[in-house]
Coordinates of C-alpha atoms in Angstrom, one line a residue:
M1 CA 133.3 102.3 102.7
N2 CA 135.3 104.4 100.2
K3 CA 134.1 105.7 96.9
L4 CA 135.8 103.0 94.8
D5 CA 134.3 100.2 96.9
K6 CA 130.9 101.7 96.6
I7 CA 131.2 102.0 92.8
E8 CA 132.3 98.3 92.6
L9 CA 129.4 97.2 94.7
Q10 CA 126.9 99.1 92.6
N11 CA 128.4 97.7 89.4
S12 CA 128.2 94.2 90.9
I13 CA 124.5 94.6 91.6
K14 CA 123.9 95.8 88.0
D15 CA 125.8 92.8 86.6
L16 CA 123.9 90.3 88.8
Q17 CA 120.5 91.8 87.9
S18 CA 121.4 91.7 84.2
R19 CA 122.4 88.0 84.5
N20 CA 119.2 87.2 86.2
T21 CA 117.2 88.8 83.4
E22 CA 119.2 86.6 81.0
I23 CA 118.6 83.5 83.1
K24 CA 114.8 84.0 82.9
T25 CA 114.9 84.0 79.1
L26 CA 117.1 80.9 79.1
I27 CA 114.8 79.0 81.4
L28 CA 111.8 79.7 79.2
A29 CA 113.7 78.4 76.2
E30 CA 115.3 75.4 77.9
N31 CA 114.0 71.9 77.1
S32 CA 116.1 70.0 79.6
L33 CA 114.8 69.8 83.2
N34 CA 118.3 69.4 84.6
S35 CA 119.6 72.5 82.8
A36 CA 116.5 74.5 83.9
E37 CA 117.2 73.5 87.6
T38 CA 120.8 74.6 87.3
L39 CA 119.8 78.0 85.9
D40 CA 117.2 78.4 88.6
K41 CA 119.8 77.7 91.3
E42 CA 122.1 80.3 89.8
F43 CA 119.2 82.7 89.7
K44 CA 118.4 82.3 93.4
E45 CA 122.1 82.6 94.4
N46 CA 122.3 85.8 92.4
L47 CA 119.3 87.2 94.2
E48 CA 121.0 86.5 97.6
K49 CA 124.1 88.2 96.4
I50 CA 122.1 91.2 95.2
T51 CA 120.4 91.4 98.6
Q52 CA 123.7 91.3 100.5
A53 CA 125.2 94.0 98.3
E54 CA 122.2 96.3 98.7
N55 CA 122.3 95.8 102.5
K56 CA 126.0 96.8 102.5
L57 CA 125.1 100.0 100.6
N58 CA 122.3 100.8 103.0
E59 CA 124.5 100.3 106.0
N60 CA 127.1 102.6 104.5
K61 CA 124.4 105.2 103.8
K62 CA 123.1 104.9 107.4
E63 CA 126.6 105.3 108.9
K64 CA 127.3 108.4 106.7
T65 CA 124.0 109.9 107.8
N66 CA 124.7 109.3 111.5
M67 CA 128.2 110.8 111.0
T68 CA 126.7 113.9 109.2
K69 CA 124.2 114.3 112.0
Y70 CA 126.9 114.2 114.6
L71 CA 129.0 116.9 112.8
E72 CA 125.9 119.1 112.4
A73 CA 124.7 118.7 116.0
K74 CA 125.5 121.0 118.9
N75 CA 127.0 118.0 120.7
S76 CA 129.9 117.9 118.2
V77 CA 130.8 121.5 119.0
V78 CA 130.5 120.8 122.8
D79 CA 132.8 117.8 122.3
F80 CA 135.3 119.9 120.3
I81 CA 135.4 122.5 123.0
E82 CA 136.0 119.8 125.6
T83 CA 138.8 118.5 123.4
L84 CA 140.4 121.9 123.4
K85 CA 140.2 122.0 127.2
S86 CA 141.6 118.5 127.7
G87 CA 143.9 118.1 124.7
G88 CA 146.7 120.5 125.8
N89 CA 149.0 121.4 122.9
K90 CA 147.9 121.3 119.2
A91 CA 149.1 117.7 118.7
G92 CA 147.1 116.6 121.7
V93 CA 144.0 118.4 120.4
Q94 CA 144.4 116.8 117.0
N95 CA 144.8 113.3 118.4
A96 CA 141.9 113.6 120.9
W97 CA 139.6 115.1 118.2
N98 CA 140.5 112.3 115.8
A99 CA 139.6 109.8 118.5
K100 CA 136.2 111.5 119.1
L101 CA 135.4 111.5 115.4
A102 CA 136.3 107.8 115.2
E103 CA 133.9 107.1 118.1
N104 CA 131.1 108.6 115.9
G105 CA 131.9 106.6 112.7
L106 CA 134.4 108.9 111.0
E107 CA 137.7 107.4 110.0
I108 CA 140.6 109.8 109.5
K109 CA 142.8 108.7 106.6
D110 CA 144.8 111.9 106.0
D111 CA 146.0 115.0 107.7
S112 CA 142.8 117.0 107.1
L113 CA 140.7 117.4 110.2
V114 CA 136.9 117.7 110.1
L115 CA 135.5 120.4 112.4
P116 CA 131.8 120.5 113.6
T117 CA 129.7 121.9 110.8
R118 CA 128.1 124.5 113.0
L119 CA 131.4 125.9 114.1
V120 CA 132.9 125.9 110.5
S121 CA 129.9 127.7 109.0
A122 CA 129.9 130.3 111.8
I123 CA 133.6 131.0 111.3
E124 CA 133.2 131.2 107.5
T125 CA 130.4 133.6 107.9
S126 CA 132.5 135.7 110.2
L127 CA 135.4 135.7 107.8
T128 CA 133.3 136.8 104.8
D129 CA 130.5 138.9 106.2
T130 CA 131.3 140.7 109.4
N131 CA 133.9 143.1 108.1
P132 CA 132.5 144.9 105.0
V133 CA 136.0 145.6 103.6
F134 CA 137.2 142.0 103.7
K135 CA 135.2 140.9 100.7
A136 CA 137.2 143.2 98.5
F137 CA 140.4 141.1 99.0
K138 CA 141.6 138.0 97.2
I139 CA 141.9 135.4 99.9
S140 CA 144.0 132.2 99.7
H141 CA 145.1 129.6 102.2
V142 CA 148.4 128.5 100.8
G143 CA 150.5 129.7 103.7
A144 CA 153.5 130.6 101.6
L145 CA 155.6 133.6 100.7
L146 CA 153.6 136.1 98.5
V147 CA 155.6 136.9 95.4
T148 CA 154.6 139.0 92.4
S149 CA 156.5 139.8 89.3
G150 CA 156.1 142.2 86.4
L151 CA 157.8 142.9 83.1
A152 CA 158.2 146.7 82.6
S153 CA 159.4 148.6 79.5
S154 CA 159.2 152.3 78.7
D155 CA 159.8 151.6 75.0
E156 CA 157.0 151.6 72.5
A157 CA 156.5 149.1 69.7
L158 CA 158.4 150.2 66.6
V159 CA 157.7 150.0 62.9
H160 CA 160.2 148.0 61.0
V161 CA 161.2 149.4 57.6
E162 CA 162.3 146.7 55.2
G163 CA 166.0 146.8 54.7
T164 CA 166.8 148.4 58.1
E165 CA 168.0 146.7 61.3
K166 CA 165.6 146.2 64.2
T167 CA 166.4 148.2 67.4
V168 CA 166.8 146.0 70.5
Q169 CA 164.6 147.3 73.4
N170 CA 165.4 146.8 77.1
A171 CA 162.8 145.5 79.6
V172 CA 163.1 145.1 83.4
L173 CA 161.7 142.1 85.3
T174 CA 160.7 143.2 88.8
V175 CA 160.2 140.7 91.6
D176 CA 158.4 141.7 94.8
A177 CA 158.1 139.4 97.8
I178 CA 156.5 139.7 101.3
T179 CA 157.2 137.3 104.2
P180 CA 154.2 136.1 106.1
Q181 CA 153.8 136.9 109.8
M182 CA 151.5 135.5 112.5
I183 CA 148.3 137.2 113.4
Y184 CA 146.9 135.9 116.6
K185 CA 144.3 136.6 119.2
I186 CA 144.3 135.1 122.7
Q187 CA 141.0 135.5 124.6
T188 CA 140.7 134.8 128.3
I189 CA 137.5 133.1 129.3
S190 CA 135.6 134.9 132.1
E191 CA 135.7 133.9 135.8
R192 CA 132.1 132.7 135.5
A193 CA 133.1 130.2 132.8
K194 CA 135.9 129.0 134.9
N195 CA 133.6 128.4 137.9
L196 CA 131.1 126.5 135.7
Q197 CA 133.9 124.4 134.2
A198 CA 132.3 124.3 130.8
N199 CA 130.1 127.2 129.6
Y200 CA 129.5 126.1 126.0
D201 CA 127.6 129.2 124.8
E202 CA 130.3 131.7 126.1
I203 CA 133.2 129.7 124.7
Y204 CA 131.4 129.2 121.3
A205 CA 130.8 133.0 121.1
T206 CA 134.4 133.6 122.0
I207 CA 135.7 131.4 119.2
V208 CA 133.4 132.8 116.5
A209 CA 132.5 136.3 117.4
E210 CA 135.6 137.6 119.2
L211 CA 138.6 135.6 118.1
T212 CA 137.7 135.3 114.4
Q213 CA 136.4 138.8 114.2
A214 CA 139.6 140.2 115.8
I215 CA 141.8 138.4 113.2
V216 CA 139.7 139.6 110.3
N217 CA 139.7 143.2 111.5
K218 CA 143.5 143.1 112.0
A219 CA 144.0 141.8 108.5
V220 CA 141.8 144.6 107.1
D221 CA 143.7 147.2 109.0
L222 CA 147.1 145.8 107.9
A223 CA 145.9 145.8 104.3
L224 CA 144.6 149.4 104.3
V225 CA 147.0 151.3 106.6
E226 CA 149.3 149.4 109.0
G227 CA 151.3 147.1 106.6
D228 CA 154.8 148.4 106.6
G229 CA 156.6 145.5 105.0
T230 CA 157.9 144.1 108.3
N231 CA 154.6 142.8 109.6
G232 CA 153.7 140.5 106.7
F233 CA 151.8 143.2 104.8
V234 CA 152.4 146.2 102.6
S235 CA 149.3 148.3 102.9
V236 CA 147.6 150.2 100.1
T237 CA 148.6 153.4 101.9
N238 CA 152.3 152.4 102.2
E239 CA 152.7 150.9 98.7
K240 CA 155.5 152.8 96.9
D241 CA 154.9 151.3 93.5
V242 CA 153.3 154.2 91.5
K243 CA 152.2 151.8 88.9
K244 CA 149.9 150.1 91.4
V245 CA 148.7 153.0 93.6
K246 CA 148.2 156.6 92.9
K247 CA 148.4 159.2 95.7
I248 CA 145.9 162.0 95.1
T249 CA 145.7 165.3 96.9
S250 CA 142.7 167.6 96.4
T251 CA 140.5 170.1 98.2
K252 CA 137.3 168.2 97.2
Y253 CA 136.5 164.5 97.5
V254 CA 134.4 164.5 94.3
D255 CA 137.4 165.7 92.3
A256 CA 139.8 163.3 93.9
I257 CA 137.5 160.3 93.5
E258 CA 137.1 161.2 89.8
D259 CA 140.9 161.2 89.4
A260 CA 141.1 157.9 91.3
V261 CA 138.5 156.2 89.1
D262 CA 140.4 157.4 86.0
F263 CA 143.5 155.8 87.3
V264 CA 142.0 152.3 88.0
R265 CA 139.5 152.4 85.1
S266 CA 141.5 150.0 82.9
T267 CA 141.9 147.3 85.6
Q268 CA 139.1 144.7 85.5
G269 CA 136.9 144.3 88.6
T270 CA 134.5 146.1 90.8
K271 CA 135.7 149.5 91.9
Y272 CA 135.1 150.0 95.6
L273 CA 135.3 153.4 97.5
I274 CA 136.3 152.7 101.1
V275 CA 135.6 155.5 103.5
T276 CA 134.9 156.2 107.1
S277 CA 131.5 157.4 108.3
A278 CA 132.8 161.0 108.5
Q279 CA 134.3 160.8 105.0
R280 CA 131.0 159.5 103.7
K281 CA 129.1 162.4 105.2
A282 CA 131.5 164.9 103.7
I283 CA 131.2 163.2 100.2
L284 CA 127.4 163.3 100.5
A285 CA 127.5 167.0 101.3
E286 CA 129.7 167.7 98.3
V287 CA 127.5 165.7 95.9
R288 CA 124.4 167.4 97.2
A289 CA 126.0 170.8 96.7
L290 CA 126.8 169.9 93.1
N291 CA 123.5 168.3 92.2
V292 CA 121.2 171.0 90.8
N293 CA 118.4 168.6 89.8
G294 CA 117.4 167.6 93.3
R295 CA 118.5 166.3 96.7
V296 CA 120.6 163.2 96.6
K297 CA 119.3 160.5 98.9
N298 CA 121.4 159.4 101.9
D299 CA 121.9 156.0 100.2
D300 CA 125.2 154.2 99.5
V301 CA 124.2 153.0 96.1
E302 CA 123.2 156.5 95.0
I303 CA 126.3 158.1 96.4
A304 CA 128.5 155.5 94.6
S305 CA 126.7 156.2 91.4
E306 CA 127.1 160.0 91.7
V307 CA 130.9 159.7 92.2
G308 CA 131.5 157.0 89.6
V309 CA 132.4 153.9 91.6
D310 CA 130.6 150.6 91.6
E311 CA 130.2 150.3 95.4
L312 CA 130.7 152.3 98.5
I313 CA 132.0 150.5 101.7
V314 CA 132.0 152.2 105.1
Y315 CA 135.1 151.1 107.1
T316 CA 134.0 150.0 110.6
G317 CA 137.4 149.8 112.3
T318 CA 139.2 152.1 114.7
K319 CA 142.3 153.1 112.6
V320 CA 142.7 156.4 110.9
I321 CA 142.3 155.7 107.2
K322 CA 142.2 157.8 104.0
A323 CA 139.4 157.5 101.5
T324 CA 140.6 154.7 99.1
V325 CA 139.5 153.5 95.7
L326 CA 140.3 149.8 95.4
V327 CA 139.7 147.3 92.6
D328 CA 138.1 144.0 93.7
Q329 CA 140.6 141.1 94.2
A330 CA 143.6 143.3 93.5
Y331 CA 144.9 143.0 97.1
H332 CA 145.9 139.5 97.9
I333 CA 145.8 138.1 101.4
D334 CA 147.1 134.7 102.2
M335 CA 146.2 133.4 105.6
K336 CA 146.0 130.0 107.4
D337 CA 142.6 128.5 107.2
L338 CA 140.9 129.3 110.5
T339 CA 138.4 126.4 110.1
K340 CA 141.2 123.9 110.7
V341 CA 141.9 122.3 114.1
D342 CA 145.5 123.4 114.1
A343 CA 144.4 127.0 114.2
F344 CA 143.2 126.5 117.8
E345 CA 144.9 126.0 121.0
W346 CA 143.6 126.0 124.6
K347 CA 145.9 127.7 127.0
T348 CA 145.1 125.6 130.0
N349 CA 147.4 127.5 132.4
E350 CA 145.6 130.8 131.4
N351 CA 142.2 129.3 130.7
A352 CA 142.3 131.1 127.4
I353 CA 141.8 130.2 123.7
L354 CA 144.4 131.0 121.1
L355 CA 143.4 131.4 117.5
E356 CA 146.3 132.3 115.1
S357 CA 146.9 132.5 111.3
L358 CA 150.1 132.9 109.4
T359 CA 149.2 135.8 107.1
A360 CA 150.6 138.0 104.4
G361 CA 149.1 140.6 102.1
K362 CA 150.1 142.9 99.2
L363 CA 148.7 144.5 96.0
E364 CA 149.2 142.3 92.9
K365 CA 147.8 144.4 90.1
A366 CA 148.9 147.5 88.3
K367 CA 146.5 150.5 88.5
S368 CA 144.5 148.8 91.3
A369 CA 144.2 151.5 94.0
A370 CA 144.2 155.2 94.8
V371 CA 144.6 156.9 98.2
I372 CA 143.0 160.3 98.7
T373 CA 144.3 163.1 100.8
I374 CA 142.0 166.2 101.3
S375 CA 144.0 169.4 101.9
G376 CA 143.3 170.9 105.3
K377 CA 141.6 167.7 106.7

């Protein structure tokens, strides 16, 4: 039952109940026996209609509850993994999964495909929580070309003196685009899983912990250092627009971070300092050396406060990165939604799972980041 049918049924029940209340009043006021009998008959017929309508609503509620229970249960994830194994290509997986959902009371009326709740929630958690840098990015799932534009002018506003001609000023419209590329991860299932035919726990862990994590980590690396304009990303490090990113060279981290914060100060949003563990240790040592009032605790919040940023994030990847100050949501990543069926494919000839996402990323705001180089390091 769709939402409109449900509303119509509920309104029908209200109308019938209202009519029966009216009938009770009419019967009490009626002097004619025949008229009273006619009203009583209508009253009973209305009661029967009300009961039938309420039963339909309860049946719909029961079906919805059963469907919800199926999507939340472990069985739905097991069925989805079995669908991956037997469905072949993506179209086969989609058709087979639609059929399985229909068996459990869910009718598919559009192109959106419902995944098991447990799998979706686990993937979403992996996407948002397992890489500390990822939260700093603006994430969308449009799957389109990322385009930013800006109107730049070096002229100042002028004062018009009455009786003189206004000076025409020039402005330049800049358009910057980046073409999305595919990030993918293919993970081969172990020999043990092959021999057991269907090792649910191992395959589930592969989808959530390994495949999703690998794609998120790669997106972070591309956004920070690896994006060169040909791989779908322009990284913060490689961004050449000096209005967006400032490159700072200094002998001390505390001095460089101060300059970086000054550069991004006017841009709205949380100011993150992204560093490696080694860089964090060096910053802590510098802060302690400058603090004459007492020893600064080995605490991210206190270090962030000492150097003037809102939050310190320790990069957990394997790439060589420079200390970076980044404004929250200034770097935009567009990637295919990994919680959709069409992101998965079971490579039957390799006994492997493929997870892929068409992805692009670039900075969108002026004065949104600063990259720090420490001389001699």
